[in-house]
Amino acid sequence: MFASGDSTTGATLQAPCTRALRLDSQCKDPLPYHFMSQYRLAQAVDAFDIIHFHTDYLHFPLFAQHWNKTLTTLHGRLDLPDLPPMLHEFAMMPLVSISNAQRAPMPWANWYGTVHHGVPSNLYAGGCGDGGYLAFIGRICPEKRPDWAIEIARRAGMPLTIAAKVDKADRTYYKTRIKPLLKDPLVEFIGEIGDGDKGAFLGDAAALLFPIDWPEPFGLVLIEAMANGTPVIAFGRGAVAEIVEDGVTGLIVDSVDEAVAAVPRARILDRATIRRRFEERFSVERMARDYLALYDAVLRCGTVDAVMSAAATAQMAANAA
Amino acid sequence: MFASGDSTTGATLQAPCTRALRLDSQCKDPLPYHFMSQYRLAQAVDAFDIIHFHTDYLHFPLFAQHWNKTLTTLHGRLDLPDLPPMLHEFAMMPLVSISNAQRAPMPWANWYGTVHHGVPSNLYAGGCGDGGYLAFIGRICPEKRPDWAIEIARRAGMPLTIAAKVDKADRTYYKTRIKPLLKDPLVEFIGEIGDGDKGAFLGDAAALLFPIDWPEPFGLVLIEAMANGTPVIAFGRGAVAEIVEDGVTGLIVDSVDEAVAAVPRARILDRATIRRRFEERFSVERMARDYLALYDAVLRCGTVDAVMSAAATAQMAANAA
C-alpha cells in the first residue's frame, strides 16, 4: 500500500508523508509526495502482479510502459477541458469509472468497467427512522443545493437536520446564501460529523434529501443512507438512477415540487428491504469481486497483447529471411 | 524543443498545446500538457545527448533513470515546505540555480552551478535617461512594494512611472493599497507593457526603483534596465548583490530613507559603463557559454559514474569467482 502514513491497512505501508495531505496545513503542494510515492513504486514494479491507482492521471507518464499491470479508478468529474487530450495521449491505460454516468463526457476512453463503491456491511446497522426529521449530509456548496433541501423540508412541514462541513472555498456561499435560511425553527445545522456519528444520524432520519444540481459521479452518502435502511429522495442527475432503485430504496425526482410530494411516499418504503438491497448491491465484498474481475481482464489483455506482438515480430523476421 | 505551439525557435518544435498555457483561458489544469510533453520526450530520449529542463520538478520521476543526460534550471523561489523531501528523493538530478542567493534554503541540493540570466545584446540600445522620471516595472504585488516605490519618488520629488500588470490574485491589494496612492500627480500608472515598449520606457528613465520585500531569486528587470544603460536603486534582498555592482551599475540600499538619498547619486552613474557591464556580464552569449560548461560537467559526471559502477561490478564478479 503506497499511501499517507496515517493509513490503516494490513498491507505493508510505504508512505511518502506522515499524514493525509488534505488534512496537513503545512502542505502547500501535494504533488511532490505523489511523485515520491510513484517513484518508489516504479522501482519495485516487478514485485507486483497488478497495481491499482487512485491518483487521477498523475502516474500515467511513469507507468505507461507498465500499463498491462495497472488499473486506474477515476474518482472525479470528467467534464474538464484538459482531460481529453491527456486520455488520448495515454490511451493504453486501463480505466475504471465509478458509475456509467461518469463516463458521459468521455465514452471513448479506455474503460475496462464500472465498479460502484461499497461500504462495509458491518459499519452500519439498519436504523428505525423514527427521529422525525429529514437529513442532509455533505459539503455546503452550490452543487449540493442545501437551499433546496431547506425549501423541500419547509414545504413538507418536516424538520431538517444538516450535517455538513463548509470548505474555505464555500465560506461566502455559506454566509450569504445558506446562513440566513438556518434561522427557520425547522432547520438544525450540526456541522461536520464523523463516520462514528453517521449511523445514528442517518439511521434515525425519516429520509435523506439529495437535491443535487450537478452530474455527481457517485454520491457515497446514498449508499450510506441505504446501509442504515434510510430511503433517499434524490434528484435524477449523474449516477443517481444507477444507485437508487426508484420506489424501492428511494424516490428519484426532478424538481423541488416533486421532492415535496415524495416525502410522505418515501416514509412508507420498507426499511428492511432498503438495507437488504444495500447488502446485495453495495457491500465491499461486491466491490472487491468486481475489481478482481477487472484485474483479470487487464492481465488477460496484457497477455494477449504480448502474444500478438511476439507473433508479429516473428512474422516480420520470417518475411525478412 | 518541447514547448507550447506559439514558441519561436529554430529547432524542431514538439508542442502538446497550441498556446502558452498561462495565456490560455480555456486551460484549467496545465499538468496534462506537461505530462504529454514529457512522455513524448521520454520515448525519444535516445535521440538527445543532453536535455535541459525548465519545468520545476515535474519531470523528475520519469527522467530520474536518465539523470546523466539532464540538467534542470530551477526558476522559482525555493523556500517552500514541500520541496526539500522531493529534492532529497531525487538527489541524483543535476540542478542549476539562477543565483547563488536562490540556493539559501537548500544549499545541500545537487547544484552543478549558478547561471545568471542573459538578455540579447541587440534587444535594447543604451538610452539617454532624459525622460525626467523614475521607473517601476513588474507585477503589482506586496512583495514588489510598489507603495515603497511611490514613497521614494514622492520624497525624492521626482515623477514615477509604473508599468505593471495586476494579476487576479493581486486585485484586492491593488484596489485597497495601491490605487489610492496613484492619485498623486507625480505618479503615472501605464499598465502592462510589452518587450517592444520596454526599451523606450527603461532607456528614458533616470533610474529604476526595485524596492523588493522578498528574496527574489533573480530580477530580470535589473538586467533589462542595465541593457538600456539605466542605473537601478535596489533593496539588497535575494540576488540583488550578485547582479547590481554597487556604485557602478546601480546603488544597493536597505530602506526607503536610503533609497531616497540614492536617487541623485544614481543619476550621476555613467550610463555607458552600465551598458558595458551589462554586455560583459548578462549577454545571452555568456549565459549560453555557462550552460555549455554545465552540460559538459553532467556528461563527464555521468561517464565517471558509469565507469565506476562498471568497475565495481567487475570487482564484485572477480570477488565472487
PDB file of N, CA, C and O in Angstrom, chain A residues 116-171:
ATOM      1  N   HIS A 116     -19.155   0.250  -8.905  1.00  0.00           N
ATOM      2  CA  HIS A 116     -19.797   1.103  -7.901  1.00  0.00           C
ATOM      3  C   HIS A 116     -19.084   0.937  -6.562  1.00  0.00           C
ATOM      4  O   HIS A 116     -18.578  -0.138  -6.250  1.00  0.00           O
ATOM      5  N   HIS A 117     -19.077   1.999  -5.776  1.00  0.00           N
ATOM      6  CA  HIS A 117     -18.452   1.932  -4.456  1.00  0.00           C
ATOM      7  C   HIS A 117     -19.181   0.934  -3.560  1.00  0.00           C
ATOM      8  O   HIS A 117     -20.343   0.578  -3.807  1.00  0.00           O
ATOM      9  N   GLY A 118     -18.483   0.510  -2.504  1.00  0.00           N
ATOM     10  CA  GLY A 118     -19.089  -0.345  -1.489  1.00  0.00           C
ATOM     11  C   GLY A 118     -18.803   0.216  -0.109  1.00  0.00           C
ATOM     12  O   GLY A 118     -17.885   1.014   0.071  1.00  0.00           O
ATOM     13  N   VAL A 119     -19.597  -0.190   0.861  1.00  0.00           N
ATOM     14  CA  VAL A 119     -19.415   0.202   2.266  1.00  0.00           C
ATOM     15  C   VAL A 119     -19.427  -1.095   3.076  1.00  0.00           C
ATOM     16  O   VAL A 119     -20.228  -1.993   2.787  1.00  0.00           O
ATOM     17  N   PRO A 120     -18.517  -1.232   4.077  1.00  0.00           N
ATOM     18  CA  PRO A 120     -18.531  -2.463   4.885  1.00  0.00           C
ATOM     19  C   PRO A 120     -19.927  -2.702   5.490  1.00  0.00           C
ATOM     20  O   PRO A 120     -20.511  -1.794   6.085  1.00  0.00           O
ATOM     21  N   SER A 121     -20.423  -3.917   5.335  1.00  0.00           N
ATOM     22  CA  SER A 121     -21.794  -4.217   5.778  1.00  0.00           C
ATOM     23  C   SER A 121     -21.951  -4.053   7.283  1.00  0.00           C
ATOM     24  O   SER A 121     -23.036  -3.736   7.771  1.00  0.00           O
ATOM     25  N   ASN A 122     -20.861  -4.272   8.033  1.00  0.00           N
ATOM     26  CA  ASN A 122     -20.967  -4.181   9.490  1.00  0.00           C
ATOM     27  C   ASN A 122     -20.709  -2.769  10.026  1.00  0.00           C
ATOM     28  O   ASN A 122     -20.692  -2.553  11.236  1.00  0.00           O
ATOM     29  N   LEU A 123     -20.493  -1.803   9.122  1.00  0.00           N
ATOM     30  CA  LEU A 123     -20.224  -0.431   9.577  1.00  0.00           C
ATOM     31  C   LEU A 123     -21.499   0.214  10.121  1.00  0.00           C
ATOM     32  O   LEU A 123     -21.463   1.000  11.068  1.00  0.00           O
ATOM     33  N   TYR A 124     -22.631  -0.118   9.508  1.00  0.00           N
ATOM     34  CA  TYR A 124     -23.912   0.421   9.947  1.00  0.00           C
ATOM     35  C   TYR A 124     -24.902  -0.723  10.117  1.00  0.00           C
ATOM     36  O   TYR A 124     -24.832  -1.723   9.407  1.00  0.00           O
ATOM     37  N   ALA A 125     -25.827  -0.572  11.053  1.00  0.00           N
ATOM     38  CA  ALA A 125     -26.959  -1.491  11.154  1.00  0.00           C
ATOM     39  C   ALA A 125     -28.168  -0.751  10.583  1.00  0.00           C
ATOM     40  O   ALA A 125     -28.116   0.462  10.389  1.00  0.00           O
ATOM     41  N   GLY A 126     -29.224  -1.434  10.285  1.00  0.00           N
ATOM     42  CA  GLY A 126     -30.421  -0.743   9.826  1.00  0.00           C
ATOM     43  C   GLY A 126     -31.013   0.077  10.974  1.00  0.00           C
ATOM     44  O   GLY A 126     -31.217  -0.443  12.068  1.00  0.00           O
ATOM     45  N   GLY A 127     -31.269   1.367  10.756  1.00  0.00           N
ATOM     46  CA  GLY A 127     -31.894   2.205  11.786  1.00  0.00           C
ATOM     47  C   GLY A 127     -33.413   2.160  11.682  1.00  0.00           C
ATOM     48  O   GLY A 127     -33.965   1.580  10.749  1.00  0.00           O
ATOM     49  N   CYS A 128     -34.108   2.790  12.657  1.00  0.00           N
ATOM     50  CA  CYS A 128     -35.575   2.742  12.693  1.00  0.00           C
ATOM     51  C   CYS A 128     -36.217   3.923  11.975  1.00  0.00           C
ATOM     52  O   CYS A 128     -37.416   3.906  11.691  1.00  0.00           O
ATOM     53  N   GLY A 129     -35.446   4.979  11.743  1.00  0.00           N
ATOM     54  CA  GLY A 129     -36.003   6.130  11.041  1.00  0.00           C
ATOM     55  C   GLY A 129     -37.050   6.876  11.836  1.00  0.00           C
ATOM     56  O   GLY A 129     -37.883   7.581  11.259  1.00  0.00           O
ATOM     57  N   ASP A 130     -37.010   6.752  13.167  1.00  0.00           N
ATOM     58  CA  ASP A 130     -38.072   7.372  13.957  1.00  0.00           C
ATOM     59  C   ASP A 130     -37.637   8.679  14.630  1.00  0.00           C
ATOM     60  O   ASP A 130     -38.203   9.099  15.629  1.00  0.00           O
ATOM     61  N   GLY A 131     -36.609   9.341  14.059  1.00  0.00           N
ATOM     62  CA  GLY A 131     -36.150  10.621  14.624  1.00  0.00           C
ATOM     63  C   GLY A 131     -37.061  11.784  14.256  1.00  0.00           C
ATOM     64  O   GLY A 131     -36.934  12.877  14.806  1.00  0.00           O
ATOM     65  N   GLY A 132     -37.945  11.553  13.296  1.00  0.00           N
ATOM     66  CA  GLY A 132     -38.893  12.606  12.925  1.00  0.00           C
ATOM     67  C   GLY A 132     -38.287  13.753  12.134  1.00  0.00           C
ATOM     68  O   GLY A 132     -38.838  14.844  12.101  1.00  0.00           O
ATOM     69  N   TYR A 133     -37.137  13.501  11.483  1.00  0.00           N
ATOM     70  CA  TYR A 133     -36.521  14.574  10.696  1.00  0.00           C
ATOM     71  C   TYR A 133     -36.026  14.047   9.353  1.00  0.00           C
ATOM     72  O   TYR A 133     -35.810  12.847   9.173  1.00  0.00           O
ATOM     73  N   LEU A 134     -35.851  14.967   8.413  1.00  0.00           N
ATOM     74  CA  LEU A 134     -35.170  14.679   7.158  1.00  0.00           C
ATOM     75  C   LEU A 134     -33.688  15.021   7.341  1.00  0.00           C
ATOM     76  O   LEU A 134     -33.347  15.884   8.157  1.00  0.00           O
ATOM     77  N   ALA A 135     -32.834  14.340   6.588  1.00  0.00           N
ATOM     78  CA  ALA A 135     -31.387  14.561   6.747  1.00  0.00           C
ATOM     79  C   ALA A 135     -30.776  15.116   5.461  1.00  0.00           C
ATOM     80  O   ALA A 135     -31.183  14.752   4.351  1.00  0.00           O
ATOM     81  N   PHE A 136     -29.788  16.003   5.649  1.00  0.00           N
ATOM     82  CA  PHE A 136     -28.930  16.453   4.548  1.00  0.00           C
ATOM     83  C   PHE A 136     -27.508  16.302   5.044  1.00  0.00           C
ATOM     84  O   PHE A 136     -27.178  16.743   6.141  1.00  0.00           O
ATOM     85  N   ILE A 137     -26.648  15.673   4.238  1.00  0.00           N
ATOM     86  CA  ILE A 137     -25.268  15.467   4.674  1.00  0.00           C
ATOM     87  C   ILE A 137     -24.338  15.709   3.499  1.00  0.00           C
ATOM     88  O   ILE A 137     -24.673  15.370   2.353  1.00  0.00           O
ATOM     89  N   GLY A 138     -23.208  16.361   3.751  1.00  0.00           N
ATOM     90  CA  GLY A 138     -22.261  16.639   2.663  1.00  0.00           C
ATOM     91  C   GLY A 138     -21.591  17.974   2.868  1.00  0.00           C
ATOM     92  O   GLY A 138     -21.538  18.495   3.967  1.00  0.00           O
ATOM     93  N   ARG A 139     -21.042  18.507   1.805  1.00  0.00           N
ATOM     94  CA  ARG A 139     -20.467  19.848   1.864  1.00  0.00           C
ATOM     95  C   ARG A 139     -21.551  20.882   1.615  1.00  0.00           C
ATOM     96  O   ARG A 139     -22.483  20.632   0.859  1.00  0.00           O
ATOM     97  N   ILE A 140     -21.397  22.074   2.241  1.00  0.00           N
ATOM     98  CA  ILE A 140     -22.251  23.202   1.886  1.00  0.00           C
ATOM     99  C   ILE A 140     -21.652  23.839   0.638  1.00  0.00           C
ATOM    100  O   ILE A 140     -20.584  24.457   0.690  1.00  0.00           O
ATOM    101  N   CYS A 141     -22.290  23.612  -0.505  1.00  0.00           N
ATOM    102  CA  CYS A 141     -21.778  24.191  -1.746  1.00  0.00           C
ATOM    103  C   CYS A 141     -22.924  24.281  -2.744  1.00  0.00           C
ATOM    104  O   CYS A 141     -23.933  23.588  -2.600  1.00  0.00           O
ATOM    105  N   PRO A 142     -22.785  25.151  -3.744  1.00  0.00           N
ATOM    106  CA  PRO A 142     -23.912  25.381  -4.662  1.00  0.00           C
ATOM    107  C   PRO A 142     -24.371  24.108  -5.371  1.00  0.00           C
ATOM    108  O   PRO A 142     -25.568  23.947  -5.637  1.00  0.00           O
ATOM    109  N   GLU A 143     -23.434  23.190  -5.700  1.00  0.00           N
ATOM    110  CA  GLU A 143     -23.803  21.980  -6.448  1.00  0.00           C
ATOM    111  C   GLU A 143     -24.702  21.051  -5.645  1.00  0.00           C
ATOM    112  O   GLU A 143     -25.470  20.284  -6.212  1.00  0.00           O
ATOM    113  N   LYS A 144     -24.585  21.082  -4.319  1.00  0.00           N
ATOM    114  CA  LYS A 144     -25.355  20.150  -3.478  1.00  0.00           C
ATOM    115  C   LYS A 144     -26.710  20.740  -3.084  1.00  0.00           C
ATOM    116  O   LYS A 144     -27.541  20.051  -2.497  1.00  0.00           O
ATOM    117  N   ARG A 145     -26.903  22.019  -3.336  1.00  0.00           N
ATOM    118  CA  ARG A 145     -28.174  22.721  -3.114  1.00  0.00           C
ATOM    119  C   ARG A 145     -28.780  22.511  -1.729  1.00  0.00           C
ATOM    120  O   ARG A 145     -29.934  22.055  -1.607  1.00  0.00           O
ATOM    121  N   PRO A 146     -28.063  22.858  -0.663  1.00  0.00           N
ATOM    122  CA  PRO A 146     -28.683  22.809   0.667  1.00  0.00           C
ATOM    123  C   PRO A 146     -29.900  23.736   0.754  1.00  0.00           C
ATOM    124  O   PRO A 146     -30.813  23.483   1.548  1.00  0.00           O
ATOM    125  N   ASP A 147     -29.909  24.793  -0.078  1.00  0.00           N
ATOM    126  CA  ASP A 147     -31.071  25.701  -0.061  1.00  0.00           C
ATOM    127  C   ASP A 147     -32.332  24.975  -0.527  1.00  0.00           C
ATOM    128  O   ASP A 147     -33.419  25.166   0.018  1.00  0.00           O
ATOM    129  N   TRP A 148     -32.175  24.131  -1.548  1.00  0.00           N
ATOM    130  CA  TRP A 148     -33.326  23.344  -1.993  1.00  0.00           C
ATOM    131  C   TRP A 148     -33.758  22.353  -0.910  1.00  0.00           C
ATOM    132  O   TRP A 148     -34.959  22.126  -0.701  1.00  0.00           O
ATOM    133  N   ALA A 149     -32.788  21.748  -0.231  1.00  0.00           N
ATOM    134  CA  ALA A 149     -33.129  20.813   0.852  1.00  0.00           C
ATOM    135  C   ALA A 149     -33.988  21.522   1.899  1.00  0.00           C
ATOM    136  O   ALA A 149     -35.002  20.981   2.378  1.00  0.00           O
ATOM    137  N   ILE A 150     -33.608  22.756   2.235  1.00  0.00           N
ATOM    138  CA  ILE A 150     -34.369  23.523   3.240  1.00  0.00           C
ATOM    139  C   ILE A 150     -35.779  23.821   2.727  1.00  0.00           C
ATOM    140  O   ILE A 150     -36.767  23.664   3.443  1.00  0.00           O
ATOM    141  N   GLU A 151     -35.863  24.214   1.460  1.00  0.00           N
ATOM    142  CA  GLU A 151     -37.180  24.528   0.888  1.00  0.00           C
ATOM    143  C   GLU A 151     -38.081  23.288   0.891  1.00  0.00           C
ATOM    144  O   GLU A 151     -39.278  23.372   1.225  1.00  0.00           O
ATOM    145  N   ILE A 152     -37.502  22.144   0.518  1.00  0.00           N
ATOM    146  CA  ILE A 152     -38.287  20.890   0.485  1.00  0.00           C
ATOM    147  C   ILE A 152     -38.821  20.567   1.880  1.00  0.00           C
ATOM    148  O   ILE A 152     -40.010  20.259   2.058  1.00  0.00           O
ATOM    149  N   ALA A 153     -37.941  20.656   2.890  1.00  0.00           N
ATOM    150  CA  ALA A 153     -38.356  20.322   4.263  1.00  0.00           C
ATOM    151  C   ALA A 153     -39.447  21.271   4.755  1.00  0.00           C
ATOM    152  O   ALA A 153     -40.448  20.838   5.349  1.00  0.00           O
ATOM    153  N   ARG A 154     -39.261  22.580   4.483  1.00  0.00           N
ATOM    154  CA  ARG A 154     -40.255  23.561   4.938  1.00  0.00           C
ATOM    155  C   ARG A 154     -41.610  23.295   4.320  1.00  0.00           C
ATOM    156  O   ARG A 154     -42.641  23.306   5.002  1.00  0.00           O
ATOM    157  N   ARG A 155     -41.600  23.049   3.017  1.00  0.00           N
ATOM    158  CA  ARG A 155     -42.882  22.833   2.323  1.00  0.00           C
ATOM    159  C   ARG A 155     -43.500  21.504   2.716  1.00  0.00           C
ATOM    160  O   ARG A 155     -44.728  21.354   2.681  1.00  0.00           O
ATOM    161  N   ALA A 156     -42.662  20.530   3.092  1.00  0.00           N
ATOM    162  CA  ALA A 156     -43.200  19.239   3.548  1.00  0.00           C
ATOM    163  C   ALA A 156     -43.591  19.307   5.026  1.00  0.00           C
ATOM    164  O   ALA A 156     -44.184  18.364   5.558  1.00  0.00           O
ATOM    165  N   GLY A 157     -43.220  20.410   5.685  1.00  0.00           N
ATOM    166  CA  GLY A 157     -43.570  20.585   7.094  1.00  0.00           C
ATOM    167  C   GLY A 157     -42.830  19.639   8.024  1.00  0.00           C
ATOM    168  O   GLY A 157     -43.340  19.256   9.077  1.00  0.00           O
ATOM    169  N   MET A 158     -41.607  19.270   7.634  1.00  0.00           N
ATOM    170  CA  MET A 158     -40.818  18.378   8.491  1.00  0.00           C
ATOM    171  C   MET A 158     -39.515  19.047   8.884  1.00  0.00           C
ATOM    172  O   MET A 158     -38.921  19.776   8.088  1.00  0.00           O
ATOM    173  N   PRO A 159     -39.001  18.777  10.098  1.00  0.00           N
ATOM    174  CA  PRO A 159     -37.693  19.300  10.478  1.00  0.00           C
ATOM    175  C   PRO A 159     -36.598  18.745   9.554  1.00  0.00           C
ATOM    176  O   PRO A 159     -36.707  17.608   9.076  1.00  0.00           O
ATOM    177  N   LEU A 160     -35.559  19.564   9.327  1.00  0.00           N
ATOM    178  CA  LEU A 160     -34.403  19.140   8.536  1.00  0.00           C
ATOM    179  C   LEU A 160     -33.147  19.300   9.395  1.00  0.00           C
ATOM    180  O   LEU A 160     -32.934  20.360   9.983  1.00  0.00           O
ATOM    181  N   THR A 161     -32.353  18.246   9.482  1.00  0.00           N
ATOM    182  CA  THR A 161     -31.058  18.369  10.159  1.00  0.00           C
ATOM    183  C   THR A 161     -29.961  18.301   9.104  1.00  0.00           C
ATOM    184  O   THR A 161     -29.939  17.371   8.286  1.00  0.00           O
ATOM    185  N   ILE A 162     -29.078  19.304   9.124  1.00  0.00           N
ATOM    186  CA  ILE A 162     -27.999  19.404   8.144  1.00  0.00           C
ATOM    187  C   ILE A 162     -26.681  19.079   8.831  1.00  0.00           C
ATOM    188  O   ILE A 162     -26.273  19.777   9.759  1.00  0.00           O
ATOM    189  N   ALA A 163     -26.020  17.996   8.395  1.00  0.00           N
ATOM    190  CA  ALA A 163     -24.676  17.667   8.884  1.00  0.00           C
ATOM    191  C   ALA A 163     -23.730  17.928   7.724  1.00  0.00           C
ATOM    192  O   ALA A 163     -23.727  17.182   6.745  1.00  0.00           O
ATOM    193  N   ALA A 164     -22.943  18.990   7.821  1.00  0.00           N
ATOM    194  CA  ALA A 164     -22.137  19.365   6.656  1.00  0.00           C
ATOM    195  C   ALA A 164     -20.948  20.198   7.071  1.00  0.00           C
ATOM    196  O   ALA A 164     -20.987  20.920   8.055  1.00  0.00           O
ATOM    197  N   LYS A 165     -19.871  20.055   6.294  1.00  0.00           N
ATOM    198  CA  LYS A 165     -18.729  20.940   6.511  1.00  0.00           C
ATOM    199  C   LYS A 165     -18.824  22.103   5.542  1.00  0.00           C
ATOM    200  O   LYS A 165     -19.517  22.035   4.519  1.00  0.00           O
ATOM    201  N   VAL A 166     -18.099  23.175   5.868  1.00  0.00           N
ATOM    202  CA  VAL A 166     -18.023  24.330   4.984  1.00  0.00           C
ATOM    203  C   VAL A 166     -16.557  24.519   4.618  1.00  0.00           C
ATOM    204  O   VAL A 166     -15.744  24.907   5.453  1.00  0.00           O
ATOM    205  N   ASP A 167     -16.212  24.189   3.368  1.00  0.00           N
ATOM    206  CA  ASP A 167     -14.833  24.378   2.924  1.00  0.00           C
ATOM    207  C   ASP A 167     -14.548  25.860   2.750  1.00  0.00           C
ATOM    208  O   ASP A 167     -15.457  26.665   2.577  1.00  0.00           O
ATOM    209  N   LYS A 168     -13.267  26.193   2.779  1.00  0.00           N
ATOM    210  CA  LYS A 168     -12.822  27.578   2.633  1.00  0.00           C
ATOM    211  C   LYS A 168     -13.448  28.218   1.387  1.00  0.00           C
ATOM    212  O   LYS A 168     -13.951  29.333   1.437  1.00  0.00           O
ATOM    213  N   ALA A 169     -13.423  27.459   0.292  1.00  0.00           N
ATOM    214  CA  ALA A 169     -13.902  27.990  -0.990  1.00  0.00           C
ATOM    215  C   ALA A 169     -15.394  28.314  -0.943  1.00  0.00           C
ATOM    216  O   ALA A 169     -15.885  29.104  -1.755  1.00  0.00           O
ATOM    217  N   ASP A 170     -16.107  27.726   0.021  1.00  0.00           N
ATOM    218  CA  ASP A 170     -17.563  27.887   0.060  1.00  0.00           C
ATOM    219  C   ASP A 170     -18.031  28.801   1.186  1.00  0.00           C
ATOM    220  O   ASP A 170     -19.242  28.908   1.438  1.00  0.00           O
ATOM    221  N   ARG A 171     -17.108  29.469   1.870  1.00  0.00           N
ATOM    222  CA  ARG A 171     -17.473  30.326   3.005  1.00  0.00           C
ATOM    223  C   ARG A 171     -18.451  31.428   2.620  1.00  0.00           C
ATOM    224  O   ARG A 171     -19.424  31.684   3.317  1.00  0.00           O
TER     225      ARG A 171
END
